[in-house]
């Protein structure tokens, strides 16, 4: 808001110079050559200002340098963040290398080659590397389509697929990163307890075998894993600067270890290392505790037994009883690493899958074995610790190719992110893929199969298998892999909280938001997006450590790896989907600088990700999808609404356009018909809805799930009344949200309500998705002269819906209708089927009963039989018809016999016509009004003279004439009052102010007094005629001048109302055919009077007019 401007800028869409004087603006833009545009400078800045702000733009998080400054200097928060300086190698290539190469390469790669074979493992590596390469191509396209702030992959997915997908996949990626930290910590502990310091185990497994040894090892992993996790979390909490400083050290360990392996491979070509394996028959022996690989040795002149003998025999003497397999088979020694030129590759080409506790056996070696003899001394052999199969290998290996997002996550620290991210990421994937593929071939060509399948090196003196290849010493690999896994674990514990922080700060997931007091102000704080003064996400780190502890409790690296594979694969799948959607939709904003992408590559990558998810573990894949789906629906249901220009919205627009084009091909079939309602509501002076129960009824009718448009009108011009229209639309949307009405709101500004309503009826909807029914409330004050325009508007709505072949629903006494929170425990919905309307009267009760308000109400259908109808047959036919319609309802046929027209009907018609004449005079000139009133009054005075004067009494009834009395001359007021008090019936006496009640004549009896009966009585002079009835006969001249059509209509309305009130007095809702509107405009008041008489005495009435087409059918 600028100085002197009384309103926010957004509320003034046009040039407004009231904010400052012309002199001020002239001085402000003096010598800037911008005088022509000076009025728009408030909302449209100069290009030079825009470019200056863009040049200084930075919405990226602090890097490691800024974290150090924030911790060491209190005023660091006031400093301007310096421009990022890292290039492709240091900013993208090396971080990706560090994250991709890790624990799986050092601890499981040789075992994968041994179990899966060179060909099978190469296929797994190729599939996984192809998946990450295709994902990297898609990611490069997204990352180069603008600035990628903190959050990396989450930011890319959320801004491309919307907050629902972004939040769901962001949480999955966060969980994957967190479990990756657990996997790295478990790998670190495995290296420590098995290869570096076995004696440090808390739970000793020496001498244990089977399940006991396995349980002891898992408990050791849990204890040490928790300790290491706590220490790493403390390091991250103290400051990310320490992690960043150690990152290069850990990366150097990885590179040195890989170079040591390649050096050892080259050395095996001419000098293979000496790692012998001891075999009993073809079984691999546990090397720990053996002094020599032999049963006996010759020493001096005698033969003595070895430790191996004592393991399988009951004594150390040569005559001892030994294990039968030990006795029948010889002990042999095998070179574990024959070298790259040995030709061992052919033997390792194919897979050797094993079951849990199977003994590692050497292929091709003969052995004498009796299958009937149970296995003994199993703890002296090298056993398989898990059952292996192809899909398990895929799940274990895939985490070794993750980490491709490291570059995009550091986009804030890059000098040229749009150049560095694609080049660095693709080069890193290419390099690591080459390392993995070459490792598969080199391991298979250098190491014997039994050593490769020995996961923990139990047959090679407890050495790390990949370490046996290393040059100059196995300890290079042991310590290199140990520090590498420590570094990877720290990176995960550093990255995961920041990812959660980015999600929390977006505010799309409600459970990450709380209200808290900060800086003495109560405001909405994202608790997981909040941290220390330097930006460290403290609470997010605590949650990450807690989730990571779950993986530590699992304690098995082979069990944790498939879990994080699911989450990473889901994240990569949606990255590919985002790129494919953006490419196919061709949105104008999709202009990535990286050009080497195609939607087919993205779909191929997405398909590979989905396939690998189910290949790894179909049940883990389902669990991951359920988690993502639940988060998606949670965000959709109660999350923050964000408009990020995402691709899903583009898909929705394309799908909507396609569907609308299909709907244009023809009208819907009767079986597909559903009420698509245009609700016309009125607004008060504050732009609030006057009849909120209309929307409640709309919600209750929407079991058909059709279109709903809530329309309203604002009188005025668009330029002057646009703010009122916006306020009215907000009011409509708020009420629709409160009443849970799914649909659209539309406010039309017009010079008068009549035209605005007509515009809504004509132009509502789009294409084939248009309303087929209009819901409008019955005008409650139509009799008032001040509301005569409301009457005219309502009649015009009826006429226009009829002309447009739209159904019309008119609820009377809408305030008495139930809200959505009410429940009817019993009662009936009565349908009075007078004329056929296409089945609307049948369908509407069915739809209402789908809602919980009307669910327990029963449906009754009444129809009217005339004199010449067979009512019994009609009832049978109606029951059959309802049976074919699959509707449950009680059926009753009401017989209405022809009867003479009562005096009350004549009198009611007379009053109606005279009132219409008076209302007409409201719109005449003064002279015309005087002439018309005089002529009407002369006739009325003639009637008054013929009545009994003592029985006259003043009766104030009609408000419409009374409301206009003040505007008339005194003599006119007297005339009109005289007419009103004389001619309009009272509730106690429907005929006239001449009191029939004095003669004990009830209203019901008065209705039965017909004209023909009165004639018969007059011919019989002996019959004593009461004075009041004799006075009615004096009205005959006036009755003869009545419009006989109006008399018949009034008679029918009155007789039908009697029957309806008698049958449906206690019904919760009465549905009734609505008569057609008058063809000329002279009878509008008469039409409303007919509707009043028809619905008199009923609490809730829904008048229904069909749209001229069938809406319900008996066919399937």
mmCIF file of C-alpha atoms in Angstrom, residues 297-303:
data_model
loop_
_atom_site.group_PDB
_atom_site.id
_atom_site.type_symbol
_atom_site.label_atom_id
_atom_site.label_comp_id
_atom_site.label_asym_id
_atom_site.label_seq_id
_atom_site.Cartn_x
_atom_site.Cartn_y
_atom_site.Cartn_z
ATOM 1 C CA UNK A 297 49.951 -83.853 9.833
ATOM 2 C CA UNK A 298 53.197 -85.815 9.983
ATOM 3 C CA UNK A 299 55.528 -84.635 12.689
ATOM 4 C CA UNK A 300 58.763 -86.546 13.220
ATOM 5 C CA UNK A 301 58.043 -90.226 13.057
ATOM 6 C CA UNK A 302 54.374 -89.943 13.912
ATOM 7 C CA UNK A 303 51.052 -88.603 12.730
#
